[in-house]
mmCIF file of C-alpha atoms in Angstrom:
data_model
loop_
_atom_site.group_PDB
_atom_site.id
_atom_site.type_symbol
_atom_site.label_atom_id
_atom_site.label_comp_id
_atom_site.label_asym_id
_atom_site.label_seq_id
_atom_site.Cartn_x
_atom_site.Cartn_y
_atom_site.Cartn_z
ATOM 1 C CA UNK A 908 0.000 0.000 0.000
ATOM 2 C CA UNK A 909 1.935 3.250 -1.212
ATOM 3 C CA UNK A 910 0.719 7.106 -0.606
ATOM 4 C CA UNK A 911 0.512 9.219 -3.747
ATOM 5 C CA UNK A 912 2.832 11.746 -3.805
ATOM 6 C CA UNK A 913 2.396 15.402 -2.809
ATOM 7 C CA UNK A 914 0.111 17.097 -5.416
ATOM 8 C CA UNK A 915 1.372 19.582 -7.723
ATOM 9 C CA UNK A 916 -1.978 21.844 -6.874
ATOM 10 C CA UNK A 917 -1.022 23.488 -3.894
ATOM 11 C CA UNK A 918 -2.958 26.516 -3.917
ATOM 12 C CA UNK A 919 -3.389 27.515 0.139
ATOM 13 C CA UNK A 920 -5.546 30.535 0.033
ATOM 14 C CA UNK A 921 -8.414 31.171 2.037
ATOM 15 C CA UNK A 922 -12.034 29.943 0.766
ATOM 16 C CA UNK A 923 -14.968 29.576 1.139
ATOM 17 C CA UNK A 924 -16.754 26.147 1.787
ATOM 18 C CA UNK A 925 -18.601 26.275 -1.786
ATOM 19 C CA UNK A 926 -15.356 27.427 -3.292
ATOM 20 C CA UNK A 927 -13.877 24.561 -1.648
ATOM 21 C CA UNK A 928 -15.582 22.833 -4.161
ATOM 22 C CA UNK A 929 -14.064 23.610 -6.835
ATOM 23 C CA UNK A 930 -10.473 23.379 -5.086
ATOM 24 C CA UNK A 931 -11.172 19.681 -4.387
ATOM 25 C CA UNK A 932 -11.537 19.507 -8.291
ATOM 26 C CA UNK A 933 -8.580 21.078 -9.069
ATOM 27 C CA UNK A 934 -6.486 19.054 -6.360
ATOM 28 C CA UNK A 935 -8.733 15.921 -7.830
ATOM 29 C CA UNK A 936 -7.092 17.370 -11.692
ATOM 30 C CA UNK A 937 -3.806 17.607 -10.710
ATOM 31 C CA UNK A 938 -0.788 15.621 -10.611
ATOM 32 C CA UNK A 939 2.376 14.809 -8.796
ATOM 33 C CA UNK A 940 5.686 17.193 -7.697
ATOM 34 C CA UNK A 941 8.545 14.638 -8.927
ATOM 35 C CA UNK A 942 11.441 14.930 -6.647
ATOM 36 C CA UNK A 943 15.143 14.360 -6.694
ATOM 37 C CA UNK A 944 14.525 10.981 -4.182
ATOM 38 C CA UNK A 945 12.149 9.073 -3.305
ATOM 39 C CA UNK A 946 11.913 6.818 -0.005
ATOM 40 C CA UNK A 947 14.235 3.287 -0.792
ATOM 41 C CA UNK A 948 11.311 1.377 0.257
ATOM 42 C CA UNK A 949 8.695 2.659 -1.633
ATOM 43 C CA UNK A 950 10.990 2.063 -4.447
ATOM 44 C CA UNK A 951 11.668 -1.370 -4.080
ATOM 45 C CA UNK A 952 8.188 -2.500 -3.292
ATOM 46 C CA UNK A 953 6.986 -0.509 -6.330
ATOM 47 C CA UNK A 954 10.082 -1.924 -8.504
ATOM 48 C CA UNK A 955 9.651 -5.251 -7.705
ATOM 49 C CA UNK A 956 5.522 -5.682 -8.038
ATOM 50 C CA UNK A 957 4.481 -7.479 -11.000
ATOM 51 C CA UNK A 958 1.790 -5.313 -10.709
ATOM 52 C CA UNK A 959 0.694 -1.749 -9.730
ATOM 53 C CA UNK A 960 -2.716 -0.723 -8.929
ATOM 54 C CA UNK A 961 -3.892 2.763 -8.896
ATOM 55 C CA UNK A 962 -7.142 4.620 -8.374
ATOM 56 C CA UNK A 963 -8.288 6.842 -11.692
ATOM 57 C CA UNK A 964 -7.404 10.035 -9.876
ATOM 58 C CA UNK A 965 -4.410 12.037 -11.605
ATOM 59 C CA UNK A 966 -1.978 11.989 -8.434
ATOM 60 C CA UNK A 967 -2.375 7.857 -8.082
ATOM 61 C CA UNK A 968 -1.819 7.152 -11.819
ATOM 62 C CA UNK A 969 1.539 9.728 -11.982
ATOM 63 C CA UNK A 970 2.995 8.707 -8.951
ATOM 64 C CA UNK A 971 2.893 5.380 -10.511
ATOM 65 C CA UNK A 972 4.344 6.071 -13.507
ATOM 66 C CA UNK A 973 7.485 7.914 -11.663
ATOM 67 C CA UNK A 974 7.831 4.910 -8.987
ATOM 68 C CA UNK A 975 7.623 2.137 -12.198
ATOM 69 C CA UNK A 976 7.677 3.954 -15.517
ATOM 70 C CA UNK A 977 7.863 0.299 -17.479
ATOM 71 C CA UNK A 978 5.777 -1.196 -14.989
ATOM 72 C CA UNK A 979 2.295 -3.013 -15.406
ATOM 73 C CA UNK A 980 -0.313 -0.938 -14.261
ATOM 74 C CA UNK A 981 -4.220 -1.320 -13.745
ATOM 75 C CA UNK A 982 -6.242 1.591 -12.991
ATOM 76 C CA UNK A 983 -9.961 1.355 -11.484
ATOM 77 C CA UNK A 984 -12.159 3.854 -9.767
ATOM 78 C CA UNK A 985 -12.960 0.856 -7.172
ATOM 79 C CA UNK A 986 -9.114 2.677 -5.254
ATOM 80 C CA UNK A 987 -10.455 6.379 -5.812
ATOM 81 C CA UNK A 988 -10.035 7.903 -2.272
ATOM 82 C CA UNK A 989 -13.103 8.379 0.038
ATOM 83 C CA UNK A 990 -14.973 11.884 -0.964
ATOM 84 C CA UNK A 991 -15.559 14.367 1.608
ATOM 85 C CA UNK A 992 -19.271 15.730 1.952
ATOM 86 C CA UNK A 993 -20.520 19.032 0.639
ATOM 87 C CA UNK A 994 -21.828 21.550 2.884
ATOM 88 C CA UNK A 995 -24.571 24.260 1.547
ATOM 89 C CA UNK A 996 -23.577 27.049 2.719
ATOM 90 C CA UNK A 997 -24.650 30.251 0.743
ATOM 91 C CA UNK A 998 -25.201 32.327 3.791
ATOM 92 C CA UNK A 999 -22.017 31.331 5.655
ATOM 93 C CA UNK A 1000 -19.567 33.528 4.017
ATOM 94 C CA UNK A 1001 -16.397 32.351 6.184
ATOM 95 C CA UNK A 1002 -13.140 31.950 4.638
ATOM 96 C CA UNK A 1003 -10.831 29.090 5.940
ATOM 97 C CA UNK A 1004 -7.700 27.396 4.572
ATOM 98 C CA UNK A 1005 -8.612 24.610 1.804
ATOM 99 C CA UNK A 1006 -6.511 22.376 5.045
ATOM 100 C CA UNK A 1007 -9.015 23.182 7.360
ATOM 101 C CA UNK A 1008 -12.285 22.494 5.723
ATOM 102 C CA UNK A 1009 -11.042 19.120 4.438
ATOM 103 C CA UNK A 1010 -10.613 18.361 8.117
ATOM 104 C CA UNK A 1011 -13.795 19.830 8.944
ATOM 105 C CA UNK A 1012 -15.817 17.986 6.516
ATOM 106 C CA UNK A 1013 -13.803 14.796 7.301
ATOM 107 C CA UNK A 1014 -14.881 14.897 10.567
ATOM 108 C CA UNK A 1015 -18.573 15.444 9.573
ATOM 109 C CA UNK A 1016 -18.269 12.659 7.250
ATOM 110 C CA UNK A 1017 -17.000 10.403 9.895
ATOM 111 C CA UNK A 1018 -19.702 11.907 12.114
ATOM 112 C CA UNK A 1019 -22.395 10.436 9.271
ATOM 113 C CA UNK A 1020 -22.955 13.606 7.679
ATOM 114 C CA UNK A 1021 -22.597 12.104 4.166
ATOM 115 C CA UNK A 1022 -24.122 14.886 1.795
ATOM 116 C CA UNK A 1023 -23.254 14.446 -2.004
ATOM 117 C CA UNK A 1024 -20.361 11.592 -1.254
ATOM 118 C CA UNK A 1025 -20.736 8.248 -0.062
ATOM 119 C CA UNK A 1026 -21.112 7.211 3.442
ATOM 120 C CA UNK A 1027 -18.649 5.820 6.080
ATOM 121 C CA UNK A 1028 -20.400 2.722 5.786
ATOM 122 C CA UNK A 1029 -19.983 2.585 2.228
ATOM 123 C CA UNK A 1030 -16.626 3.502 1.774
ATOM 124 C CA UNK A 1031 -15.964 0.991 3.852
ATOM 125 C CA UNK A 1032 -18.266 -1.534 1.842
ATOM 126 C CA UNK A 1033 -16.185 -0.670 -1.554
ATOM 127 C CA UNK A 1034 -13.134 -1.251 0.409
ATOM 128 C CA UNK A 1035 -14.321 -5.410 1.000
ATOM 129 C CA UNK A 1036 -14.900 -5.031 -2.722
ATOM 130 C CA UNK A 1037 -11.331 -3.359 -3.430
ATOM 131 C CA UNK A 1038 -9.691 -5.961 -0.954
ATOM 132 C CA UNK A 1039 -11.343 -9.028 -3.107
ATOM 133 C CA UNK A 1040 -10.170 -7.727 -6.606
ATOM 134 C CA UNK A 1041 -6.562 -6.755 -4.998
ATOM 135 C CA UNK A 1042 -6.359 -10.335 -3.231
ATOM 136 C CA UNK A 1043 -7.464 -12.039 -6.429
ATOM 137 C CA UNK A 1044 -4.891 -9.462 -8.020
ATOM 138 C CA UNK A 1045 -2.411 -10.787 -5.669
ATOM 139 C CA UNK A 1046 -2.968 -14.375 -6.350
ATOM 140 C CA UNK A 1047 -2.955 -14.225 -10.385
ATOM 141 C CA UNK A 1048 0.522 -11.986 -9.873
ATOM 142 C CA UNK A 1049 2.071 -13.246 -6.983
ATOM 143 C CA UNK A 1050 2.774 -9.403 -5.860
ATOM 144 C CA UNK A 1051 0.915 -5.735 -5.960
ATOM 145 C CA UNK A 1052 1.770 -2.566 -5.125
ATOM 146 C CA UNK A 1053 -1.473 -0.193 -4.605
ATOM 147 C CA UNK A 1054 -1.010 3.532 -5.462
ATOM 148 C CA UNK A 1055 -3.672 4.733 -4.053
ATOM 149 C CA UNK A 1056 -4.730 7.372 -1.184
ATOM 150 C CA UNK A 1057 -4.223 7.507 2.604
ATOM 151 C CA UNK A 1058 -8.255 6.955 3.562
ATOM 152 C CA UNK A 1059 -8.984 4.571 1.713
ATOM 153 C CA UNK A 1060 -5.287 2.543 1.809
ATOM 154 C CA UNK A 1061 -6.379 2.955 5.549
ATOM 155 C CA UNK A 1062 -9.889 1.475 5.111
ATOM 156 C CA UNK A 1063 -8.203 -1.517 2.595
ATOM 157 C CA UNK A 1064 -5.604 -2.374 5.003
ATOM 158 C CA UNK A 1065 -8.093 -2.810 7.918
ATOM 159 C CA UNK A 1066 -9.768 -5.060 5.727
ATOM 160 C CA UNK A 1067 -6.528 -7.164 5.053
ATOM 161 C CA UNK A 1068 -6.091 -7.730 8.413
ATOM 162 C CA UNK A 1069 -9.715 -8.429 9.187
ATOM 163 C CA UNK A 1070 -8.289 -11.518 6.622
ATOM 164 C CA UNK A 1071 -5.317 -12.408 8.451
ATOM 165 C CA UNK A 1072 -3.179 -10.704 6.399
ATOM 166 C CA UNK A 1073 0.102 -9.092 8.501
ATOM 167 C CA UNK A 1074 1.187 -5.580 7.959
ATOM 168 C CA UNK A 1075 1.861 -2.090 10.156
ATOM 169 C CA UNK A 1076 -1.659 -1.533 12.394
ATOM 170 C CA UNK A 1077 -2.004 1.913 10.334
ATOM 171 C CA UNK A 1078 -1.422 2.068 6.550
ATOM 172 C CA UNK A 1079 1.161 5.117 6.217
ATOM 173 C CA UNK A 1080 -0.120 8.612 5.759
ATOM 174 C CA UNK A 1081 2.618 10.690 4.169
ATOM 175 C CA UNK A 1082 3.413 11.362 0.674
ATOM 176 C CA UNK A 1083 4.955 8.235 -0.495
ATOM 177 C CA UNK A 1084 4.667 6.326 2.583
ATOM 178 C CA UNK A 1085 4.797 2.332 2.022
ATOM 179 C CA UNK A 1086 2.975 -0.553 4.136
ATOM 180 C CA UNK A 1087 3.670 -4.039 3.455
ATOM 181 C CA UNK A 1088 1.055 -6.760 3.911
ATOM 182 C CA UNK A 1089 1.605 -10.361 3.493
ATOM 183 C CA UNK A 1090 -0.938 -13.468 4.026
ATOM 184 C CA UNK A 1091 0.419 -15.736 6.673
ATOM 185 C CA UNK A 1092 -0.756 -18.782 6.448
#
């Protein structure tokens, strides 16, 4: 389970929550800063898949392609990260950092406040989906890397271990973090 890298769309100016909106879009559009190194073990473990998974958001599929430019790649919405809520509010002019109303919403979300996303519950329903097709991924090529996002690598790697599978107790959460899980049998 590998982190995306840090987004290229870094914009950090104050908005509002419907103009958050549009920022999630844009960060949602954007891809990847490249950088001079990259951790050794998120390099290996990307190297040395026979297959990478990524979500069809632009930051999973191009950090990808810079961890394992020749390698195989399958991309499905199934690893898109968990979508925060929307909030209507017209008449609540308040400008915050782009930072802070993700964690606002995210908390909401996890609250149940689920407006115009899926639910907790769901998310973590498409996550026993994403864990079947990436352990049947895992049998058919002995070893996958997922490129995915830190919410939903969270929610997948709960689900692993739900199955027996051994890894860290918390899927990493910064820009090209790695987790490792393996099926003991």
């Amino acid at each position: 389970m590998i982190r995306h890298g840090k987004s290229q769309f870094d914009d950090k100016k104050r908005v509002t929550c419907a103009e958050f909106e549009s920022w999630v879009d844009n960060y949602n559009a954007s891809g990847v800063h490249r950088q001079a190194n990259y951790p050794s073990e998120t390099l290996l473990k990307s190297t040395s898949s026979n297959l990478l998974i990524t979500s069809d958001l632009k930051r999973s599929i191009d950090s990808a392609a810079i961890l394992h430019p020749e390698g195989i790649t399958i991309t499905h919405s199934l690893f898109r990260e968990t979508e925060l809520p929307t909030l209507h509010a017209k008449h609540f002019p308040i400008r915050l950092k782009p930072s802070t109303w993700a964690v606002l919403l995210r908390l909401l979300w996890f609250a149940g406040y689920s407006n115009g996303c899926e639910s907790v519950s769901e998310a973590k329903g498409r996550a026993v989906i994403a864990t079947d097709q990436l352990i049947a991924y895992a049998k058919e090529s002995q070893s996958v890397a997922v490129v995915g996002h830190g919410f939903f690598n969270r929610f997948i790697s709960k689900e692993l271990q739900r199955r027996g599978w051994t890894g860290k107790k918390r899927a990493g959460t910064n820009h090209w973090s790695c987790t490792t899980y393996t099926i003991t049998d």
